[in-house]
Amino acid sequence: MEHRIVGPGPYRATRLWNETVELFRAKMPLRKHRCRFKSYEHCFTATEAVDWLHELLRCSQNFGPEVTRKQTVQLLKKFLKNHVIEDIKGKWGQEDFEDNRHLYRFPPSSPLKPYPKRPPYQKDVIKFPKWDDPPPGTSQENIPVRPLVMNPEMWYKRHSIAIGEVPTCRLVHRRQLTEANVEEIWKSMTLSYLQKILGLDSLEEVLDIKLVNSKFIIHNVYSVSKQGVVILDDKSKELPHWVLSAMKCLANWPNCSDLQQPMYSGFERDVFKTIADYYGRLKEPLLTFHLFDAFVSVLGLLQKEKMAIEAFQICCLLLPPENRRKLQLLMRMMARICLNKEMPPLCDGFGTRTLMVQTFSHCILCSKDEVDLDDLLAARLVTFLMDNYQEILKVPLALQTSIEERVAHLRRVQFQKSYPEVYQERFPTPESEALLFPEKPKAKPQLLMWVLKNPFQPFQRTRSFRM
């Protein structure tokens, strides 16, 4: 049972669906079964399908060993709904698949998912202002001038221009690197880094560049606390106080300094349910609907852990600041709960780590449209986030340094073109530096007052060192 790795790129969720369907149809064992005194050839029971597909998904590097049997049953329900399989009487279309002895078979052909078609849009090209371009709405013909009093001196100047002795004056507008230009530089270079890591020719099929907000990127880089958590300007978008207190309680269990009421048996489960209910009612997942394809595409790099972490770092910079903050606090709580040996079991049916993944994966990543593998993909992503959240939710230092150097260079060029003489004094070229700072005569080395004789002669022991 080999499941080839589906790498990053557009429509990765659809490609994974088609790959899994084809492999399931080709490799699932079929045999003869009896049901109600009647024999059926080339079929399988629901339990056999769950066993085989569960093992396939766990061994696949696209999904990983965290896949649960419950998730496998959910996937087979979607197989039945989409007519990948049918019951022994040819019925399909309902999600009534259960892990039992009911018989199923493959139809003559299982439909594969078509790749969605998106309206084409042009790539945003960042155009920096040119120094000789006038601002919008101005032209050389409409330059306001004051009426001049004609005198011999002015007549001579005009005559000299007319016959070509003096070049015509041209209004030059000094352009500055505006805040909007800086924001576009951050956006352009951040997306270029992501495209390079993913190895794609274009990001158009992975995310809509027009929806990327450069202000979010800059805020997520600079407006952070000492712990690296985003600080929000709009306090109305903060987590409710009662949710934050509940998260601190479980993250610091059993030292819950924020809570004043006495704890009772099962108290930690009620607190956990309160947090899960709040995140479960979010209208949009923390990683947003818009960035779903981008994060799913990065999942194709998990075999190259360092590259995957870098790609996730950049994708998380694109999040709205309030989403990034909620994600940071949630991942920190989940990781601490999983590592806390004093934490009582929060669920009887699952281990703590599995419970964290199953509870919060849907509120972290899901698609706005129906994607049949979104549960498995979300669980895979959340598992990786839990193991590497400290690195992933950090600001990528190499990207930040590169962009800051680029902005500083453009501002230096702006200053050079606006004030060439001042620039030449502040940042002299090698030629002008020699004029500003004439070479001083080199001082001769001073002679030593004494010279060692035979400096490399080995040390001789004297009587004073003898025992």
Coordinates of C-alpha atoms in Angstrom, one line a residue:
M1 CA 0.0 0.0 0.0
E2 CA 2.1 2.9 -1.3
H3 CA 0.6 6.4 -1.2
R4 CA 2.8 8.7 -3.3
I5 CA 3.5 12.1 -1.8
V6 CA 1.4 14.9 -3.2
G7 CA 3.6 18.0 -3.1
P8 CA 2.7 21.7 -2.8
G9 CA 0.8 23.4 -5.5
P10 CA -2.7 24.3 -6.6
Y11 CA -5.7 22.1 -5.9
R12 CA -3.7 19.9 -3.5
A13 CA -6.8 18.8 -1.6
T14 CA -8.5 17.7 -4.8
R15 CA -5.4 15.8 -6.0
L16 CA -5.2 14.0 -2.6
W17 CA -8.9 13.0 -2.9
N18 CA -8.3 11.6 -6.4
E19 CA -5.2 9.8 -5.4
T20 CA -6.9 8.2 -2.4
V21 CA -9.9 7.1 -4.4
E22 CA -7.8 5.5 -7.1
L23 CA -5.6 3.7 -4.6
F24 CA -8.6 2.5 -2.6
R25 CA -10.3 1.1 -5.7
A26 CA -7.1 -0.6 -6.9
K27 CA -5.8 -2.1 -3.7
M28 CA -8.9 -2.8 -1.5
P29 CA -9.2 -6.6 -1.1
L30 CA -12.5 -8.0 -2.5
R31 CA -13.9 -11.4 -1.8
K32 CA -17.1 -13.5 -1.7
H33 CA -19.6 -12.8 1.2
R34 CA -22.9 -14.3 2.2
C35 CA -25.8 -12.2 3.5
R36 CA -29.3 -13.6 4.2
F37 CA -28.7 -16.9 2.5
K38 CA -27.3 -15.2 -0.6
S39 CA -23.8 -15.0 -1.9
Y40 CA -22.2 -11.8 -3.3
E41 CA -19.0 -11.7 -5.3
H42 CA -16.3 -9.0 -5.3
C43 CA -17.5 -7.1 -2.2
F44 CA -16.3 -6.1 1.3
T45 CA -17.8 -5.4 4.7
A46 CA -17.8 -1.9 6.2
T47 CA -15.4 -3.0 8.9
E48 CA -13.0 -4.5 6.4
A49 CA -13.0 -1.1 4.5
V50 CA -12.4 0.8 7.7
D51 CA -9.5 -1.5 8.7
W52 CA -7.8 -1.3 5.3
L53 CA -8.3 2.4 4.6
H54 CA -7.3 3.4 8.2
E55 CA -4.0 1.5 7.8
L56 CA -3.5 3.2 4.4
L57 CA -4.0 6.7 5.8
R58 CA -1.8 6.1 8.8
C59 CA 1.1 4.9 6.7
S60 CA 0.7 7.7 4.2
Q61 CA 3.1 10.6 4.6
N62 CA 0.3 12.9 3.3
F63 CA -1.8 12.2 6.4
G64 CA 0.3 10.6 9.1
P65 CA -0.2 8.2 12.0
E66 CA -2.5 10.7 13.9
V67 CA -5.4 9.6 11.7
T68 CA -8.1 8.1 13.9
R69 CA -10.6 5.3 13.1
K70 CA -13.4 7.8 13.5
Q71 CA -11.9 10.0 10.8
T72 CA -11.6 7.0 8.5
V73 CA -15.4 6.3 9.0
Q74 CA -16.2 9.9 8.2
L75 CA -14.1 9.6 5.0
L76 CA -15.9 6.4 3.9
K77 CA -19.3 8.2 4.5
K78 CA -18.1 10.8 2.0
F79 CA -17.1 8.0 -0.4
L80 CA -20.6 6.6 -0.2
K81 CA -22.1 10.0 -0.7
N82 CA -20.0 10.7 -3.8
H83 CA -20.6 7.2 -5.2
V84 CA -17.0 6.0 -4.8
I85 CA -18.7 3.0 -3.2
E86 CA -22.2 1.7 -3.0
D87 CA -24.0 -0.9 -0.9
I88 CA -24.6 -4.4 -2.2
K89 CA -28.0 -3.3 -3.6
G90 CA -26.6 -0.4 -5.5
K91 CA -27.8 2.4 -3.1
W92 CA -25.6 5.4 -2.5
G93 CA -25.9 9.1 -1.9
Q94 CA -26.6 9.0 1.8
E95 CA -24.0 9.3 4.6
D96 CA -25.3 6.3 6.6
F97 CA -22.1 4.3 6.5
E98 CA -21.3 2.7 9.8
D99 CA -18.5 0.5 11.1
N100 CA -20.4 -2.9 10.9
R101 CA -20.8 -6.0 8.8
H102 CA -22.9 -4.3 6.1
L103 CA -21.7 -5.2 2.6
Y104 CA -20.4 -2.7 0.0
R105 CA -18.9 -2.8 -3.5
F106 CA -17.3 -0.6 -6.0
P107 CA -19.5 0.8 -8.9
P108 CA -18.2 0.2 -12.4
S109 CA -16.5 3.6 -12.3
S110 CA -15.8 6.0 -9.4
P111 CA -16.0 9.6 -10.4
L112 CA -12.9 11.7 -9.6
K113 CA -13.1 15.3 -8.5
P114 CA -12.7 17.9 -11.3
Y115 CA -10.3 20.6 -10.6
P116 CA -12.1 23.9 -9.8
K117 CA -12.0 26.7 -12.3
R118 CA -11.2 30.2 -11.0
P119 CA -11.6 33.4 -12.8
P120 CA -8.1 34.5 -14.0
Y121 CA -6.7 37.7 -12.6
Q122 CA -3.5 39.6 -13.3
K123 CA -0.6 39.5 -11.0
D124 CA 0.0 42.6 -9.0
V125 CA 3.3 44.2 -10.2
I126 CA 4.9 46.5 -7.7
K127 CA 5.9 49.7 -9.5
F128 CA 8.1 52.1 -7.6
P129 CA 7.8 55.8 -8.4
K130 CA 10.3 57.4 -10.8
W131 CA 11.9 60.6 -10.0
D132 CA 11.1 62.3 -13.3
D133 CA 7.4 61.3 -13.3
P134 CA 5.0 64.1 -12.4
P135 CA 2.3 63.3 -9.8
P136 CA -1.1 62.2 -11.2
G137 CA -3.1 65.2 -12.5
T138 CA -0.2 67.4 -13.4
S139 CA 1.6 68.2 -16.6
Q140 CA 4.2 70.5 -17.9
E141 CA 1.6 72.6 -19.8
N142 CA -0.5 73.3 -16.7
I143 CA 2.3 74.5 -14.4
P144 CA 1.1 77.7 -12.6
V145 CA 3.5 80.6 -13.2
R146 CA 3.6 84.2 -12.0
P147 CA 3.3 87.0 -14.6
L148 CA 6.8 88.4 -15.3
V149 CA 7.7 92.0 -15.9
M150 CA 9.6 92.2 -19.2
N151 CA 12.9 93.9 -18.9
P152 CA 16.2 93.7 -20.8
E153 CA 17.5 90.9 -18.5
M154 CA 14.3 88.8 -18.9
W155 CA 14.1 89.4 -22.6
Y156 CA 17.7 88.1 -22.9
K157 CA 16.9 84.9 -21.0
R158 CA 13.9 84.2 -23.2
H159 CA 15.8 84.9 -26.3
S160 CA 18.6 82.6 -25.2
I161 CA 16.2 79.7 -24.6
A162 CA 14.5 80.3 -28.0
I163 CA 17.7 80.1 -30.0
G164 CA 18.9 77.1 -28.0
E165 CA 21.8 78.6 -26.1
V166 CA 20.1 77.8 -22.7
P167 CA 18.1 74.6 -22.2
T168 CA 14.4 74.9 -21.4
C169 CA 13.5 74.7 -17.7
R170 CA 11.5 71.7 -16.8
L171 CA 9.7 71.2 -13.5
V172 CA 11.0 68.2 -11.6
H173 CA 8.8 66.8 -8.9
R174 CA 10.6 65.3 -6.0
R175 CA 8.9 62.0 -5.1
Q176 CA 9.2 60.4 -1.7
L177 CA 9.0 56.8 -0.5
T178 CA 5.5 56.9 1.0
E179 CA 4.0 54.6 3.6
A180 CA 2.0 53.0 0.8
N181 CA 5.2 52.2 -1.1
V182 CA 6.7 50.6 2.0
E183 CA 3.6 48.5 2.5
E184 CA 3.8 47.3 -1.1
I185 CA 7.4 46.4 -0.6
W186 CA 6.5 44.2 2.4
K187 CA 3.7 42.5 0.5
S188 CA 5.7 41.9 -2.6
M189 CA 8.8 40.5 -1.0
T190 CA 6.8 38.4 1.5
L191 CA 4.9 36.7 -1.3
S192 CA 8.1 36.3 -3.3
Y193 CA 9.7 34.4 -0.4
L194 CA 6.6 32.2 -0.1
Q195 CA 6.6 31.4 -3.8
K196 CA 10.3 30.6 -3.8
I197 CA 9.9 28.1 -0.8
L198 CA 6.9 26.4 -2.4
G199 CA 8.8 26.1 -5.7
L200 CA 5.8 27.4 -7.7
D201 CA 5.9 29.5 -10.9
S202 CA 3.0 31.6 -9.6
L203 CA 0.9 31.9 -6.4
E204 CA -2.3 32.7 -8.4
E205 CA -3.8 29.2 -8.0
V206 CA -2.9 29.1 -4.2
L207 CA -4.2 32.4 -3.0
D208 CA -5.7 35.6 -4.3
I209 CA -2.9 38.2 -4.0
K210 CA -5.3 41.0 -4.1
L211 CA -6.8 39.9 -0.7
V212 CA -3.4 39.9 1.0
N213 CA -3.3 42.9 3.4
S214 CA 0.2 44.4 3.7
K215 CA -0.8 46.2 6.9
F216 CA -1.4 42.8 8.6
I217 CA 2.1 41.7 7.7
I218 CA 3.7 44.8 9.2
H219 CA 1.6 44.7 12.3
N220 CA 2.4 41.0 12.9
V221 CA 6.1 41.8 12.6
Y222 CA 6.5 44.8 14.8
S223 CA 3.5 45.0 17.2
V224 CA 4.5 42.0 19.4
S225 CA 5.2 41.5 23.1
K226 CA 8.4 40.2 24.6
Q227 CA 7.0 36.7 24.3
G228 CA 6.4 37.2 20.6
V229 CA 2.6 37.4 20.9
V230 CA 0.8 40.0 18.7
I231 CA -0.5 43.1 20.5
L232 CA -3.8 44.4 19.2
D233 CA -4.6 48.1 18.7
D234 CA -8.3 47.4 18.8
K235 CA -9.0 45.9 22.2
S236 CA -12.6 45.0 21.2
K237 CA -11.1 42.1 19.1
E238 CA -9.3 40.6 22.1
L239 CA -10.3 37.2 23.5
P240 CA -13.1 37.6 26.1
H241 CA -11.7 37.8 29.6
W242 CA -13.5 34.7 30.7
V243 CA -12.0 32.7 27.8
L244 CA -8.5 34.0 28.5
S245 CA -8.8 33.1 32.2
A246 CA -10.0 29.6 31.3
M247 CA -7.0 29.1 28.9
K248 CA -4.5 30.4 31.6
C249 CA -6.1 28.0 34.1
L250 CA -5.5 24.9 31.9
A251 CA -2.1 26.1 30.6
N252 CA -0.8 26.5 34.2
W253 CA -2.7 23.6 35.8
P254 CA -2.8 23.0 38.8
N255 CA -1.6 26.5 39.7
C256 CA -4.7 28.5 38.7
S257 CA -4.1 31.8 40.3
D258 CA -6.8 33.6 38.3
L259 CA -9.6 31.5 39.6
Q260 CA -11.3 32.5 42.9
Q261 CA -14.0 29.8 43.0
P262 CA -13.1 26.4 44.5
M263 CA -12.4 23.5 42.2
Y264 CA -14.5 20.3 42.1
S265 CA -14.2 16.9 40.6
G266 CA -14.3 17.3 36.8
F267 CA -13.7 21.0 37.0
E268 CA -10.9 20.9 34.4
R269 CA -13.2 19.1 31.9
D270 CA -15.8 21.9 32.3
V271 CA -13.1 24.5 31.7
F272 CA -11.9 22.7 28.6
K273 CA -15.4 22.5 27.3
T274 CA -15.9 26.2 27.8
I275 CA -12.8 26.9 25.7
A276 CA -13.8 24.4 23.0
D277 CA -17.3 25.9 22.7
Y278 CA -15.9 29.4 22.2
Y279 CA -13.5 28.4 19.4
G280 CA -16.1 26.1 17.9
R281 CA -18.5 29.1 17.4
L282 CA -16.1 31.2 15.4
K283 CA -17.6 32.3 12.1
E284 CA -14.3 31.7 10.3
P285 CA -11.3 29.4 11.1
L286 CA -8.2 31.1 12.5
L287 CA -6.2 30.5 9.4
T288 CA -9.1 32.0 7.3
F289 CA -11.0 30.7 4.3
H290 CA -8.9 32.7 2.0
L291 CA -5.6 31.1 3.0
F292 CA -6.9 27.5 3.1
D293 CA -5.2 26.5 -0.2
A294 CA -2.0 28.1 0.8
F295 CA -1.7 26.2 4.1
V296 CA -2.8 22.9 2.5
S297 CA -0.1 23.5 -0.2
V298 CA 2.5 23.9 2.5
L299 CA 1.5 20.5 4.0
G300 CA 3.2 19.0 0.9
L301 CA 6.5 20.1 2.4
L302 CA 6.3 18.3 5.7
Q303 CA 9.0 15.8 4.6
K304 CA 11.4 18.8 4.5
E305 CA 10.7 20.0 8.0
K306 CA 12.9 23.2 7.8
M307 CA 11.3 24.3 4.5
A308 CA 7.8 23.6 5.9
I309 CA 8.5 25.7 9.0
E310 CA 9.7 28.6 6.9
A311 CA 6.6 28.4 4.7
F312 CA 4.3 28.3 7.6
Q313 CA 6.0 31.3 9.2
I314 CA 5.3 33.4 6.1
C315 CA 1.7 32.1 5.8
C316 CA 1.0 33.0 9.4
L317 CA 2.3 36.5 8.8
L318 CA -0.5 37.0 6.3
L319 CA -3.2 36.4 9.0
P320 CA -5.2 39.2 10.5
P321 CA -3.5 40.2 13.8
E322 CA -6.5 39.1 15.9
N323 CA -6.4 35.7 14.3
R324 CA -2.7 35.3 14.8
R325 CA -3.0 36.3 18.4
K326 CA -5.8 33.8 19.1
L327 CA -3.8 31.1 17.3
Q328 CA -0.7 31.9 19.4
L329 CA -2.5 31.7 22.7
L330 CA -4.4 28.5 21.6
M331 CA -1.3 26.6 20.5
R332 CA 0.6 27.6 23.6
M333 CA -2.3 26.2 25.8
M334 CA -2.6 23.0 23.7
A335 CA 1.2 22.3 23.9
R336 CA 1.3 22.9 27.7
I337 CA -1.6 20.7 28.4
C338 CA -0.1 17.9 26.4
L339 CA 3.2 18.2 28.3
N340 CA 1.6 18.5 31.7
K341 CA 1.8 15.2 33.5
E342 CA -0.3 16.5 36.4
M343 CA -3.3 17.2 34.1
P344 CA -6.1 14.7 34.7
P345 CA -7.7 13.0 31.6
L346 CA -10.0 15.5 29.9
C347 CA -11.8 12.7 28.0
D348 CA -12.3 9.0 28.6
G349 CA -12.2 8.0 25.0
F350 CA -9.1 9.8 23.7
G351 CA -5.6 10.6 24.9
T352 CA -4.9 14.2 25.6
R353 CA -2.9 14.8 22.4
T354 CA -5.5 13.2 20.2
L355 CA -8.3 15.2 22.0
M356 CA -6.5 18.5 21.3
V357 CA -6.2 17.7 17.6
Q358 CA -9.7 16.5 17.2
T359 CA -11.3 19.3 19.2
F360 CA -9.5 22.3 17.7
S361 CA -8.5 21.2 14.1
H362 CA -11.7 22.4 12.5
C363 CA -11.6 25.9 14.1
I364 CA -8.0 26.3 13.0
L365 CA -8.3 25.1 9.3
C366 CA -11.3 24.4 7.2
S367 CA -12.6 25.3 3.7
K368 CA -15.5 27.6 2.9
D369 CA -16.5 25.2 0.2
E370 CA -17.0 21.5 0.8
V371 CA -13.6 19.8 0.7
D372 CA -13.9 16.1 1.4
L373 CA -10.5 15.7 3.0
D374 CA -10.5 18.9 5.1
D375 CA -10.8 17.0 8.4
L376 CA -7.7 14.9 7.7
L377 CA -5.7 17.8 6.4
A378 CA -6.6 20.0 9.3
A379 CA -5.6 17.3 11.8
R380 CA -2.3 16.9 10.0
L381 CA -1.6 20.6 10.1
V382 CA -2.5 21.0 13.8
T383 CA -0.3 18.1 14.7
F384 CA 2.6 19.7 13.0
L385 CA 1.8 23.1 14.6
M386 CA 1.7 21.6 18.1
D387 CA 5.2 20.1 17.6
N388 CA 6.7 23.3 16.1
Y389 CA 4.5 26.2 17.2
Q390 CA 7.3 28.2 18.8
E391 CA 9.3 28.3 15.6
I392 CA 6.3 28.6 13.2
L393 CA 4.7 31.6 15.1
K394 CA 8.0 33.5 15.2
V395 CA 8.8 36.3 12.8
P396 CA 11.2 35.0 10.1
L397 CA 14.3 37.1 10.8
A398 CA 15.9 36.6 7.3
L399 CA 12.8 38.0 5.6
Q400 CA 12.5 40.9 8.0
T401 CA 16.2 41.8 7.5
S402 CA 16.0 41.6 3.8
I403 CA 12.9 43.8 3.5
E404 CA 14.3 46.4 6.0
E405 CA 17.5 46.6 3.9
R406 CA 15.5 47.0 0.8
V407 CA 13.5 49.9 2.2
A408 CA 16.6 51.6 3.6
H409 CA 18.3 51.3 0.2
L410 CA 15.4 52.9 -1.6
R411 CA 15.3 55.7 0.9
R412 CA 19.0 56.3 0.4
V413 CA 18.4 56.5 -3.3
Q414 CA 15.6 58.9 -2.8
F415 CA 17.8 61.2 -0.7
Q416 CA 20.6 60.9 -3.2
K417 CA 18.4 62.1 -6.1
S418 CA 16.8 64.8 -4.0
Y419 CA 19.9 66.3 -2.4
P420 CA 22.9 65.1 -4.4
E421 CA 25.4 67.5 -2.8
V422 CA 24.3 66.7 0.7
Y423 CA 24.3 63.0 -0.1
Q424 CA 27.8 63.3 -1.5
E425 CA 29.0 64.8 1.8
R426 CA 27.2 62.2 4.0
F427 CA 27.9 59.1 1.8
P428 CA 31.0 60.0 -0.2
T429 CA 32.2 57.9 -3.0
P430 CA 35.8 56.7 -3.0
E431 CA 36.7 59.6 -5.3
S432 CA 35.0 62.3 -3.2
E433 CA 36.1 60.6 0.1
A434 CA 39.7 61.4 -0.9
L435 CA 38.9 65.0 -1.3
L436 CA 36.9 65.3 2.0
F437 CA 39.4 63.2 4.0
P438 CA 42.9 63.7 2.7
E439 CA 45.2 60.8 3.5
K440 CA 47.2 61.4 6.6
P441 CA 50.9 60.5 6.8
K442 CA 51.3 57.2 8.4
A443 CA 52.9 57.3 11.8
K444 CA 56.2 55.4 12.0
P445 CA 56.3 52.7 14.6
Q446 CA 58.0 53.6 17.8
L447 CA 61.2 51.9 18.7
L448 CA 61.2 49.6 21.7
M449 CA 63.1 50.8 24.7
W450 CA 64.6 47.4 25.1
V451 CA 65.1 44.4 22.9
L452 CA 64.9 40.8 24.0
K453 CA 68.0 38.8 23.3
N454 CA 67.4 35.5 21.8
P455 CA 63.5 35.7 22.2
F456 CA 63.0 32.1 21.1
Q457 CA 65.5 30.7 23.5
P458 CA 63.9 28.0 25.7
F459 CA 63.3 28.7 29.4
Q460 CA 66.2 27.8 31.7
R461 CA 65.5 26.7 35.2
T462 CA 67.4 28.5 37.9
R463 CA 68.3 27.6 41.4
S464 CA 65.3 29.5 42.8
F465 CA 62.9 27.0 41.2
R466 CA 64.6 23.9 42.5
M467 CA 62.9 22.0 45.3

